[in-house]
Coordinates of C-alpha atoms in Angstrom, one line a residue:
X157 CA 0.0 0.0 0.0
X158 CA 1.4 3.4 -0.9
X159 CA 1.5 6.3 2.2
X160 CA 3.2 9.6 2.0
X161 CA 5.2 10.2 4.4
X162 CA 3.3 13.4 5.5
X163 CA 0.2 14.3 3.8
X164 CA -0.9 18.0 3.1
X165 CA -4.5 19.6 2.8
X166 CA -6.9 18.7 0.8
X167 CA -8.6 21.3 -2.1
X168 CA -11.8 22.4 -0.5
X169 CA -15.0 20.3 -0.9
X170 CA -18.6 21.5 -2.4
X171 CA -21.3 20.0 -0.8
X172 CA -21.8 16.6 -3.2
X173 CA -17.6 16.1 -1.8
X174 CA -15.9 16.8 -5.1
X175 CA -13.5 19.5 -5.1
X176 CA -15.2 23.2 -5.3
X177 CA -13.3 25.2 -8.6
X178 CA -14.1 28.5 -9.2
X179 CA -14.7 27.9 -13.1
X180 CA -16.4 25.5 -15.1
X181 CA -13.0 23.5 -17.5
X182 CA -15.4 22.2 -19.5
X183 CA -16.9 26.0 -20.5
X184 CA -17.1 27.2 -23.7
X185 CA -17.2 30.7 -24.7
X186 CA -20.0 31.9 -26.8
X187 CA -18.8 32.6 -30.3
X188 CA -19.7 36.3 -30.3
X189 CA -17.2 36.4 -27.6
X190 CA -14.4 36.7 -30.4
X191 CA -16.3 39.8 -32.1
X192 CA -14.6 43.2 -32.2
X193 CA -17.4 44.8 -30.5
X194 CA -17.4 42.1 -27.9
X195 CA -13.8 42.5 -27.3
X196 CA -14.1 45.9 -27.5
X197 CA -16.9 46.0 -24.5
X198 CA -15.0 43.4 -22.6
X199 CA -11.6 45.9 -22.5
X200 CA -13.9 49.0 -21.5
X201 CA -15.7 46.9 -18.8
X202 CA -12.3 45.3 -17.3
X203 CA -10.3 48.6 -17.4
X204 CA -13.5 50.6 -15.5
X205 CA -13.6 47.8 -12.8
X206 CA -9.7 47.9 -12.2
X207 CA -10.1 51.9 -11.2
X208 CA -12.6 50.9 -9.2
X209 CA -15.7 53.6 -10.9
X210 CA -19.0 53.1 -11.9
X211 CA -20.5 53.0 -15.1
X212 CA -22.2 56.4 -13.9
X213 CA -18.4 57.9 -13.1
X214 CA -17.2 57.0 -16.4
X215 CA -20.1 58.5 -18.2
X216 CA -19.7 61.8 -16.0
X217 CA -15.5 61.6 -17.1
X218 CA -16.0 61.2 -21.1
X219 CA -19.5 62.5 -21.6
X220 CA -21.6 59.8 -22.9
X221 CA -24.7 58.7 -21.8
X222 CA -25.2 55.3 -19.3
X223 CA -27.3 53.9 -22.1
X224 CA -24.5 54.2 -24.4
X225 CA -22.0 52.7 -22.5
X226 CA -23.9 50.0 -21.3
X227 CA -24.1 49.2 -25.3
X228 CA -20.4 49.1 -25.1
X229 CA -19.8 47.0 -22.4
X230 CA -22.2 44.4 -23.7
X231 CA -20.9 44.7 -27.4
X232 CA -23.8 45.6 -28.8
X233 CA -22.8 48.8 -30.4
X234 CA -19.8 49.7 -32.5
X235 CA -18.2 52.6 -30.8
X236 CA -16.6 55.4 -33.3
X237 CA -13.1 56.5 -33.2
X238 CA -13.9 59.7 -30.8
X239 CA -15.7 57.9 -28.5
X240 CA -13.5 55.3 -28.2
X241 CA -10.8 58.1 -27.8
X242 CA -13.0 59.9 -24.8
X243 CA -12.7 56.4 -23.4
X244 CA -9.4 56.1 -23.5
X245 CA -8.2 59.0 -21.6
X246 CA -10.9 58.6 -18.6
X247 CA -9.5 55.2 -18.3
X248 CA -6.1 55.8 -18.7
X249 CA -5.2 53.4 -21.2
X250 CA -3.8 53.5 -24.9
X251 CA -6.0 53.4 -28.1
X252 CA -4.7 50.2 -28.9
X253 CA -5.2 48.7 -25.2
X254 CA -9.5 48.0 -26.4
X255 CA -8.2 46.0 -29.1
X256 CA -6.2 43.5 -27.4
X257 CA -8.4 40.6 -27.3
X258 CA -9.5 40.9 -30.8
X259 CA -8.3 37.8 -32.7
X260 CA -5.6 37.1 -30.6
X261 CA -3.3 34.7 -31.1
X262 CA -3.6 31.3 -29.2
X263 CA -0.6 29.4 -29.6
X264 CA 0.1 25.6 -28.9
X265 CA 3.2 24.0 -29.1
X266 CA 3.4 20.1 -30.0
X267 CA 6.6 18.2 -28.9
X268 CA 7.3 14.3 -30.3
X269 CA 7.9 11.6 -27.7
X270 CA 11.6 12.1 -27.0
X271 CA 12.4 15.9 -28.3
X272 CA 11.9 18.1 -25.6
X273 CA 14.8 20.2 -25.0
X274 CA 17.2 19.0 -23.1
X275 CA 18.5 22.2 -21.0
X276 CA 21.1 23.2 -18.0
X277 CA 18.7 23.9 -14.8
X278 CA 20.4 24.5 -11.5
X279 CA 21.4 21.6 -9.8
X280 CA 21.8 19.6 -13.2
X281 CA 24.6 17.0 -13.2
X282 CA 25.2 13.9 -15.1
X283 CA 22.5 11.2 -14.4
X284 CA 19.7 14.3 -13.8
X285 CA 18.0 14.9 -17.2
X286 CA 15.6 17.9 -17.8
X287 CA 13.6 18.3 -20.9
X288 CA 11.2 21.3 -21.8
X289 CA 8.4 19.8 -23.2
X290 CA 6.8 23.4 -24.1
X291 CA 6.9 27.2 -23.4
X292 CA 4.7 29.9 -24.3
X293 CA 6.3 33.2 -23.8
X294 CA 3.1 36.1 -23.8
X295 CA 0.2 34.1 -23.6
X296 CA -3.0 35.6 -22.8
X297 CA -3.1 34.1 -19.6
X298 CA -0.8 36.2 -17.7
X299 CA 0.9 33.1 -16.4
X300 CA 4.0 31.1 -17.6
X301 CA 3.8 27.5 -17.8
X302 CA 6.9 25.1 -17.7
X303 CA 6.3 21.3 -18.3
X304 CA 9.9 19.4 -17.8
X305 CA 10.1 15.7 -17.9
X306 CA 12.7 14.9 -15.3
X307 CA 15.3 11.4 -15.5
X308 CA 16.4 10.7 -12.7
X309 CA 19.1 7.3 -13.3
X310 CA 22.8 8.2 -11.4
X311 CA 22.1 8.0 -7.4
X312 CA 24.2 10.1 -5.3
X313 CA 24.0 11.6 -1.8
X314 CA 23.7 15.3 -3.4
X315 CA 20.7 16.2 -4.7
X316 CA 19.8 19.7 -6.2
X317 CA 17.9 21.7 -4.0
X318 CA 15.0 24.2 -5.6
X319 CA 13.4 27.4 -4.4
X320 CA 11.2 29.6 -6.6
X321 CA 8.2 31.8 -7.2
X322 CA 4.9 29.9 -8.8
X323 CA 3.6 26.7 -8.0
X324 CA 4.6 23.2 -8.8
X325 CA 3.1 19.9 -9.6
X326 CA 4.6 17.0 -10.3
X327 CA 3.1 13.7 -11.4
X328 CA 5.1 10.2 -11.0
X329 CA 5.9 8.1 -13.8
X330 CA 8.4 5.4 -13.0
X331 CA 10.7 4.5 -10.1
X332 CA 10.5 5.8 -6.8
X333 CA 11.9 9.3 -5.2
X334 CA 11.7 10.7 -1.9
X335 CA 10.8 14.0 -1.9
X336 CA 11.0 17.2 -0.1
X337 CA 9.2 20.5 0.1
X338 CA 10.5 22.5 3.0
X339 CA 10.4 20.2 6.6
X340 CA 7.9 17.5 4.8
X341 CA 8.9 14.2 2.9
X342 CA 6.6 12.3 0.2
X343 CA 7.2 8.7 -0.6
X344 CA 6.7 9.1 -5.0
X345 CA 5.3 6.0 -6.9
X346 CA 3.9 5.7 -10.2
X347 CA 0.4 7.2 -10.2
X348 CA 1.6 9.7 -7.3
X349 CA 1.0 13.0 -7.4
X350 CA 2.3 16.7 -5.3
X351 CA 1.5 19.9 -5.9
X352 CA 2.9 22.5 -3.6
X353 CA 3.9 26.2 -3.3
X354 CA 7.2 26.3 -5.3
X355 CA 8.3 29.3 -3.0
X356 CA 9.4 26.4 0.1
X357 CA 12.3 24.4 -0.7
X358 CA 12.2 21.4 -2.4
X359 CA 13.5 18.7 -4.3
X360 CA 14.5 15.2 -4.3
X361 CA 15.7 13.6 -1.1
X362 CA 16.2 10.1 -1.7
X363 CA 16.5 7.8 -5.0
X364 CA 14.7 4.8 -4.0
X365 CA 13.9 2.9 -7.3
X366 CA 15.8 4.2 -10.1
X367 CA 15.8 4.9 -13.2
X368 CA 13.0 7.4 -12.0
X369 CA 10.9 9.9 -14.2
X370 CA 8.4 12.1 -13.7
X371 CA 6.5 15.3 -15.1
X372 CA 7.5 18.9 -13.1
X373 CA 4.6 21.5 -13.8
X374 CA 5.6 25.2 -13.1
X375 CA 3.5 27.7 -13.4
X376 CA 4.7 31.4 -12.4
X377 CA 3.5 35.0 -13.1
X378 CA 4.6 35.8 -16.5
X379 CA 5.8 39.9 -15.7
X380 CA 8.0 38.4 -12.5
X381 CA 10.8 36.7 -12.8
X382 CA 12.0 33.4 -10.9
X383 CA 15.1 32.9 -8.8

């Protein structure tokens, strides 16, 4: 039978005991959601909020009428050029900041079974293999994403010790790893899964089974930058 060593939290529960998520993953957007006036609205709405005014303060600022912008925020009117203008100096932003969502680009990056890049990360020596499976730099998320599959086949008493922003997950695949984040210790198998804040220490403690592999997740704010 597999036990962690120390066992952490669990994610809170909604009343039927599953896990209680603030959004729906199985959502889709409505496909007037990708409309310029629809992105248009969206921007106006979002930038209002973020000062913290009403729709009545903004109307008093630029001059149009609630009605009007309540059209705008709903993207049910195309907005001219001088209105759009008016808007942009009572919120603060550039011209070009209302257009942002329009068409975006949503990228995706496929990688084959056995080309991920294989890269220098701290703590890297022979026998500790990291491969990037994927990066997307500017994504509209405002987070940055790094999947690494991680080898683990030389054993050694020194093991590479992390500490960063973001959070980690990391799912086993094969072998069997003590692990640390800060004063705890997990006993890995296949199947086992931690996720933790990456901000603690952390790292592998103990080869128990090797050759081990298994999927790090880091995720991090994409305007900061990790130690």
């Amino acid at each position: 039978m597999k036990t962690k060593l120390e066992t952490t939290g669990q994610p809170e529960q909604s009343q039927g005991g599953r896990p209680a998520f603030s959004q729906d993953p199985h959502a889709v957007r409505e496909p007037k959601e990708n409309n310029l006036e629809m992105a248009i609205g969206h921007e106006v709405r979002a930038y209002r909020k973020k000062l913290g005014i009403t729709v009545t303060d903004l109307a008093a600022a630029t001059g149009i009428s609630l009605g009007m912008l309540s059209k705008i925020e709903n993207g049910n009117i195309s907005p001219s050029l001088t209105t759009l203008q008016s808007l942009s100096r009572a919120l603060g932003v550039p011209l070009t900041a209302f257009f942002r969502r329009y068409e975006e680009p949503r990228n995706a990056v496929f990688v084959k079974a056995g080309q991920g890049v294989e890269l220098e990360r701290r703590g890297t020596r022979a026998g500790h293999q990291y491969n990037l499976l994927g990066h997307i730099d500017n994504n509209t998320s405002g987070v940055i994403v790094e999947p690494y599959l991680i080898t683990l086949t030389a054993d050694s008493d020194v093991f590479p010790t992390f500490q960063h922003e973001g959070m980690e997950f990391l799912y086993m695949l094969e072998g069997e790893v003590i692990y640390r984040h800060g004063d705890q210790l997990f006993q890995m198998q296949p199947g086992d899964s931690l996720f933790f804040d990456a901000d603690a220490p952390h790292g592998p403690e103990q080869l128990v089974k090797l050759p081990s592999r298994y999927l790090s997740i880091i995720s991090y704010p994409q305007q900061s930058s990790r130690g």
